Short mmCIF file of C-alpha atoms in Angstrom, two decimals:
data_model
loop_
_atom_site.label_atom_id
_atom_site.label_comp_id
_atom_site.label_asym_id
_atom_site.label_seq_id
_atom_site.Cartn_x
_atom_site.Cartn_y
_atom_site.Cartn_z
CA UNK G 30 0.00 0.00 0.00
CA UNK G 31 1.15 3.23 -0.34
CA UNK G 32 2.54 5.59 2.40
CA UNK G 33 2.74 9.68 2.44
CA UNK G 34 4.88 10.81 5.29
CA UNK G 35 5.13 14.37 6.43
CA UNK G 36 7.48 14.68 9.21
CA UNK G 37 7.13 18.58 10.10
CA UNK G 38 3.78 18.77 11.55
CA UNK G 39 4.64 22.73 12.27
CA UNK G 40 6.89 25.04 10.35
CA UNK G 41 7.34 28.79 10.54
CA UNK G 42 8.52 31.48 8.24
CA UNK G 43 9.40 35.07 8.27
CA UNK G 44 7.47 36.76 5.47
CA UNK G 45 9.34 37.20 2.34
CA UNK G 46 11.70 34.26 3.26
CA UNK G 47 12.03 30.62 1.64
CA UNK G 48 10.54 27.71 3.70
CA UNK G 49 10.68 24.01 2.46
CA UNK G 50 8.41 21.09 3.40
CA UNK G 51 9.16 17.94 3.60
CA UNK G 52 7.29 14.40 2.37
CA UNK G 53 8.27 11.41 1.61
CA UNK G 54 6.48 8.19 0.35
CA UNK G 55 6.64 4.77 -0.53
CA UNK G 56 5.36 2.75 -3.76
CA UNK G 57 6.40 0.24 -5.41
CA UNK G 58 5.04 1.82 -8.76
CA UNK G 59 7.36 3.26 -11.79
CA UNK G 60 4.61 5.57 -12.48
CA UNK G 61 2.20 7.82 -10.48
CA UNK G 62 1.64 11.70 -10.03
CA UNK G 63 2.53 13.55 -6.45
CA UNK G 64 0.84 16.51 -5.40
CA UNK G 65 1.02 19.41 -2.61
CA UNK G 66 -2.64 20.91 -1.82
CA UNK G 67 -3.34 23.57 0.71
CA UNK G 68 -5.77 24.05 3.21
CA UNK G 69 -6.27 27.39 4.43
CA UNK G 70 -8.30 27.97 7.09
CA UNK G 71 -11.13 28.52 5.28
CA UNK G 72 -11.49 24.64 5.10
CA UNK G 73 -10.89 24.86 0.77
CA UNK G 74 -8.22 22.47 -0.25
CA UNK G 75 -6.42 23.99 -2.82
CA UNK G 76 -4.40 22.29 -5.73
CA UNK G 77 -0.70 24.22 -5.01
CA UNK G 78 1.82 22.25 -7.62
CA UNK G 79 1.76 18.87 -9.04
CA UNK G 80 4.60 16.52 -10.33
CA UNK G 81 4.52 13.67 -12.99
CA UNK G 82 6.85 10.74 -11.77
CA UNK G 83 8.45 10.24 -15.51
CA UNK G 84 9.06 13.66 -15.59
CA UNK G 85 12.99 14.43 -14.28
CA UNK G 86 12.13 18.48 -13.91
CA UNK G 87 10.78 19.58 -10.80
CA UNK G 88 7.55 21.40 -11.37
CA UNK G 89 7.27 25.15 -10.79
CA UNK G 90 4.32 27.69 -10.15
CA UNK G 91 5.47 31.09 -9.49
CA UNK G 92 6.46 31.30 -5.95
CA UNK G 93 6.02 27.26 -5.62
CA UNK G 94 8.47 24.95 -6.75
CA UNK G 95 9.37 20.89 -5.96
CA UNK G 96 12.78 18.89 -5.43
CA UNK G 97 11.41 15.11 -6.94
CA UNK G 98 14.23 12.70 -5.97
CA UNK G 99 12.50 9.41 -7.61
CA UNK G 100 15.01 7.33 -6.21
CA UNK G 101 14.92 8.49 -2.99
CA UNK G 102 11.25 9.04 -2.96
CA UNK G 103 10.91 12.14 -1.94
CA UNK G 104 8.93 15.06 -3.00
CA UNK G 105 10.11 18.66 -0.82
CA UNK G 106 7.82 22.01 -1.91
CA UNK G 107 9.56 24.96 -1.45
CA UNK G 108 7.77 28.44 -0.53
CA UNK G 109 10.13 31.40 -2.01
CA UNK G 110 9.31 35.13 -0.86
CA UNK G 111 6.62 33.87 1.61
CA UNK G 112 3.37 35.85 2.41
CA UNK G 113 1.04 36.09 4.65
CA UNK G 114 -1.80 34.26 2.66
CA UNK G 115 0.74 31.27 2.31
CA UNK G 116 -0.42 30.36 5.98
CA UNK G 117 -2.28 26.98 5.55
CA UNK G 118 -2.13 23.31 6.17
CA UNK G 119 -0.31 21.53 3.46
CA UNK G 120 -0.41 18.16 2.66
CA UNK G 121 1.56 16.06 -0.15
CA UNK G 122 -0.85 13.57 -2.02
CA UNK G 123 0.25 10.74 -4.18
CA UNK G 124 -2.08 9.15 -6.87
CA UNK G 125 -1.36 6.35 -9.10
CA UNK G 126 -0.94 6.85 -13.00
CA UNK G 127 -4.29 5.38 -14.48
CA UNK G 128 -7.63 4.42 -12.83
CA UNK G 129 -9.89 5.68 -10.91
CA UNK G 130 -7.66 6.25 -8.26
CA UNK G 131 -7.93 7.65 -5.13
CA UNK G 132 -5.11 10.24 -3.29
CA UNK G 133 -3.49 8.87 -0.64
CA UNK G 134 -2.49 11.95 1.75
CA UNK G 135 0.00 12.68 4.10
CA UNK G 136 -0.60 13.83 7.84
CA UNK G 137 0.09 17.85 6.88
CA UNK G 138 2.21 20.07 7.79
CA UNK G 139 0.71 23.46 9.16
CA UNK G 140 2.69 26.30 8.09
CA UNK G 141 2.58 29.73 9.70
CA UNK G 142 3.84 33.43 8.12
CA UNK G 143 5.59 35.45 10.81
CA UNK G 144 4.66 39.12 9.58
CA UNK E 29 -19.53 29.25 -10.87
CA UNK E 30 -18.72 26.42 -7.97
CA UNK E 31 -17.05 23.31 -9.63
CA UNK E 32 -17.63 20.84 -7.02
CA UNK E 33 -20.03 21.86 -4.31
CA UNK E 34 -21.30 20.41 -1.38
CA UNK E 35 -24.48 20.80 0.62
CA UNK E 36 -25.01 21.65 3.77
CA UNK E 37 -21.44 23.27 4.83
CA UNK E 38 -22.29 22.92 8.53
CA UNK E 39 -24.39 19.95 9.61
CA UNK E 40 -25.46 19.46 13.62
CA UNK E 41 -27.26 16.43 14.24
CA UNK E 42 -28.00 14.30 17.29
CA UNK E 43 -26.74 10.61 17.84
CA UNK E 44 -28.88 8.21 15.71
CA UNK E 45 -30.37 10.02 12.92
CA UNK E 46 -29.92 9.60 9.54
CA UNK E 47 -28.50 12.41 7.41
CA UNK E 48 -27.28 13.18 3.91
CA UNK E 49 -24.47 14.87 2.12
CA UNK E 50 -25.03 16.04 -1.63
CA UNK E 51 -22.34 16.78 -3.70
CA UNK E 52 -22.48 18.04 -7.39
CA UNK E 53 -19.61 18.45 -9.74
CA UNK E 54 -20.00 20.54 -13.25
CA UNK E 55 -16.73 19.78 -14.39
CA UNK E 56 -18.20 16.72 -16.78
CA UNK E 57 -15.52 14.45 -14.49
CA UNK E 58 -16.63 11.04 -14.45
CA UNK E 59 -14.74 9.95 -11.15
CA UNK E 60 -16.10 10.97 -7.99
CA UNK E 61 -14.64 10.28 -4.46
CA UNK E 62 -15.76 11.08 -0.81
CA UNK E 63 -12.82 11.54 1.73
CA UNK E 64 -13.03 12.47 5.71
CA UNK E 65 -10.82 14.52 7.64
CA UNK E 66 -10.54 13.68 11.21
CA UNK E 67 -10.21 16.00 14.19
CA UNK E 68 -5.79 15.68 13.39
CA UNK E 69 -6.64 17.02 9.73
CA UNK E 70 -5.83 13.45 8.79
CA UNK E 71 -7.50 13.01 4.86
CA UNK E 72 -8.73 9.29 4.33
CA UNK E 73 -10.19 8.07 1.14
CA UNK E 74 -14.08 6.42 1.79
CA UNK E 75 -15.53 5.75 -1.46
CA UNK E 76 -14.36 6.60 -5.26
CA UNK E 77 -17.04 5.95 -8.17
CA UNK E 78 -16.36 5.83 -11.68
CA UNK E 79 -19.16 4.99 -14.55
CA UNK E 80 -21.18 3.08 -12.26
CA UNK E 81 -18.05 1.45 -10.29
CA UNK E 82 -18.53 1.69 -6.73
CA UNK E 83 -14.93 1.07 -4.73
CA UNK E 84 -15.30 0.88 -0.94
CA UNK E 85 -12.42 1.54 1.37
CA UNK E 86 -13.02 -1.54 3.29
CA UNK E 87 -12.62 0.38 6.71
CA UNK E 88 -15.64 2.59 6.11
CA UNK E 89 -18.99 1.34 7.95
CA UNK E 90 -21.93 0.00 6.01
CA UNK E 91 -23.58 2.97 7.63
CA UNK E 92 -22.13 5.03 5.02
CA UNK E 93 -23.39 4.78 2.03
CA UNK E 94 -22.80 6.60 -1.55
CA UNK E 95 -25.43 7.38 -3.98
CA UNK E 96 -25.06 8.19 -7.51
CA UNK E 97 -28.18 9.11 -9.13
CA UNK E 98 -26.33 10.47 -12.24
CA UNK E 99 -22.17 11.45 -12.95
CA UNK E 100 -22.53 14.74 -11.49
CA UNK E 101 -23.92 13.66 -8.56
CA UNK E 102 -22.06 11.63 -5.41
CA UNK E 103 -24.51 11.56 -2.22
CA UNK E 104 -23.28 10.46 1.05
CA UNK E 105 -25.84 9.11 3.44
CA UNK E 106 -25.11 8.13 7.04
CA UNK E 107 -27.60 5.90 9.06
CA UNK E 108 -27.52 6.03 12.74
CA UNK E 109 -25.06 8.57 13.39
CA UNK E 110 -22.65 7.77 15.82
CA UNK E 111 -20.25 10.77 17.68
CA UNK E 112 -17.25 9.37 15.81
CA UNK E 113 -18.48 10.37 12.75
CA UNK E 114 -18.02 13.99 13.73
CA UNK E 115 -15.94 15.26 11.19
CA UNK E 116 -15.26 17.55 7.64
CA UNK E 117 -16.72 15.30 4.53
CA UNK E 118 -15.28 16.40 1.21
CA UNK E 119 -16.37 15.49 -1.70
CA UNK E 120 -14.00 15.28 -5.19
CA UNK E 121 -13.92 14.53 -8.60
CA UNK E 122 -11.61 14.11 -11.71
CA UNK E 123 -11.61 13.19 -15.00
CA UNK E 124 -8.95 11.15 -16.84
CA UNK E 125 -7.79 14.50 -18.67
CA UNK E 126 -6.37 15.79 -15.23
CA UNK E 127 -4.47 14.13 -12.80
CA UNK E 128 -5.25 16.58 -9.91
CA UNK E 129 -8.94 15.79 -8.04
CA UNK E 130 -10.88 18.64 -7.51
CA UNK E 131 -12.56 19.31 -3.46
CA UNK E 132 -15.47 20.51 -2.95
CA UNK E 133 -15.66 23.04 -0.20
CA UNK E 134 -16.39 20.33 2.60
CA UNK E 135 -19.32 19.60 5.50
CA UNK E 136 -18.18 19.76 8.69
CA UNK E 137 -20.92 16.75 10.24
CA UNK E 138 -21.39 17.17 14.33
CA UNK E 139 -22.44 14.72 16.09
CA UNK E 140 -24.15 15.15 19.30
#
């Protein structure tokens, strides 16, 4: 079965610094998609970035960006120039390639903006 | 215009009624999944559906029970409530074009 593991359960960051979060999982799969969402407190969970496992470059959305190590199976999201709408839960989410597949979710990591 | 949405947002209900969750997606995604988030924020699939394909997570109670009366539509009903099923319900769906699911704005169910 496959395992998301989020060992930070808390981070903090100054605004305008870089944070990283950390997840790791296990498959056994060559192929599969990981995700980061956010949860704000206004419950919403929010699709931040998404990574294709065959794909070697680490997905980037403006401010958002992954380190994928396949072999090491691990899937970091880094926050660069943080703000104070950043503040949110985050979880990492890993889905198999085809099917109607469900995401299997980490425990989350709640993040908080220091103004 | 609300992709996925999810009725009632806040749900208070006493120990052994029966309730229901609707949930309505106009994305045209034919997969449609229920997941609960526990008091620790911990997500757990319960149910995914796709063209008439029921999966169960095999942890879930029989109490729970999805209905599909059409592919935009993924109903939860819960017989005899119990105060462990206090909790946020949110409902999701994809299509095999994306490989993200997409939440609905969840029901936070209390149980009293």
């Amino acid at each position: 079965a496959q395992t998301v593991t989020q060992s930070q359960p808390e981070m903090s960051v100054q605004e305008a610094e870089t944070v990283t979060l950390s997840c790791t999982y296990d498959t056994s799969e060559s192929d599969y998609y990981l995700f980061w969402y956010k949860q704000p407190p206004s419950r919403q969970m929010i699709l931040v970035i998404r990574q294709e496992a065959y794909k070697q470059q680490n997905a980037t959305e403006n401010r958002f960006s992954v380190n994928f190590q396949k072999a090491a199976k691990s899937f970091s999201l880094k926050i660069s120039d943080s703000q104070l709408g950043d503040a949110a839960m985050y979880f990492c989410a890993y889905r198999t390639w085809a099917g109607a597949n469900n995401l299997f979710f980490g425990t989350g990591t709640r993040l908080t903006v220091i103004p | 215009d609300t992709a996925v949405s999810q009725t009632p947002k806040y749900l208070v209900t006493q120990m052994g009624n029966d309730k229901s969750i609707k949930c309505e997606q106009n994305l045209g995604h034919d997969t449609m999944y229920w997941y609960k988030q526990d008091s620790k924020k911990f997500l757990k699939i319960m149910f995914s559906y796709n063209n008439k394909e029921l999966i169960i997570n095999e942890t879930v109670p029989n109490r729970f029970s999805p209905k599909s009366p059409d592919k935009a539509h993924l109903n939860l009903h819960i017989n005899s409530l119990e105060l462990g099923d206090s909790a946020v319900y949110f409902c999701a769906s994809r299509t095999g074009t994306y490989a993200e699911a997409f939440f609905g704005q969840g029901t936070r169910l209390t149980v009293v």
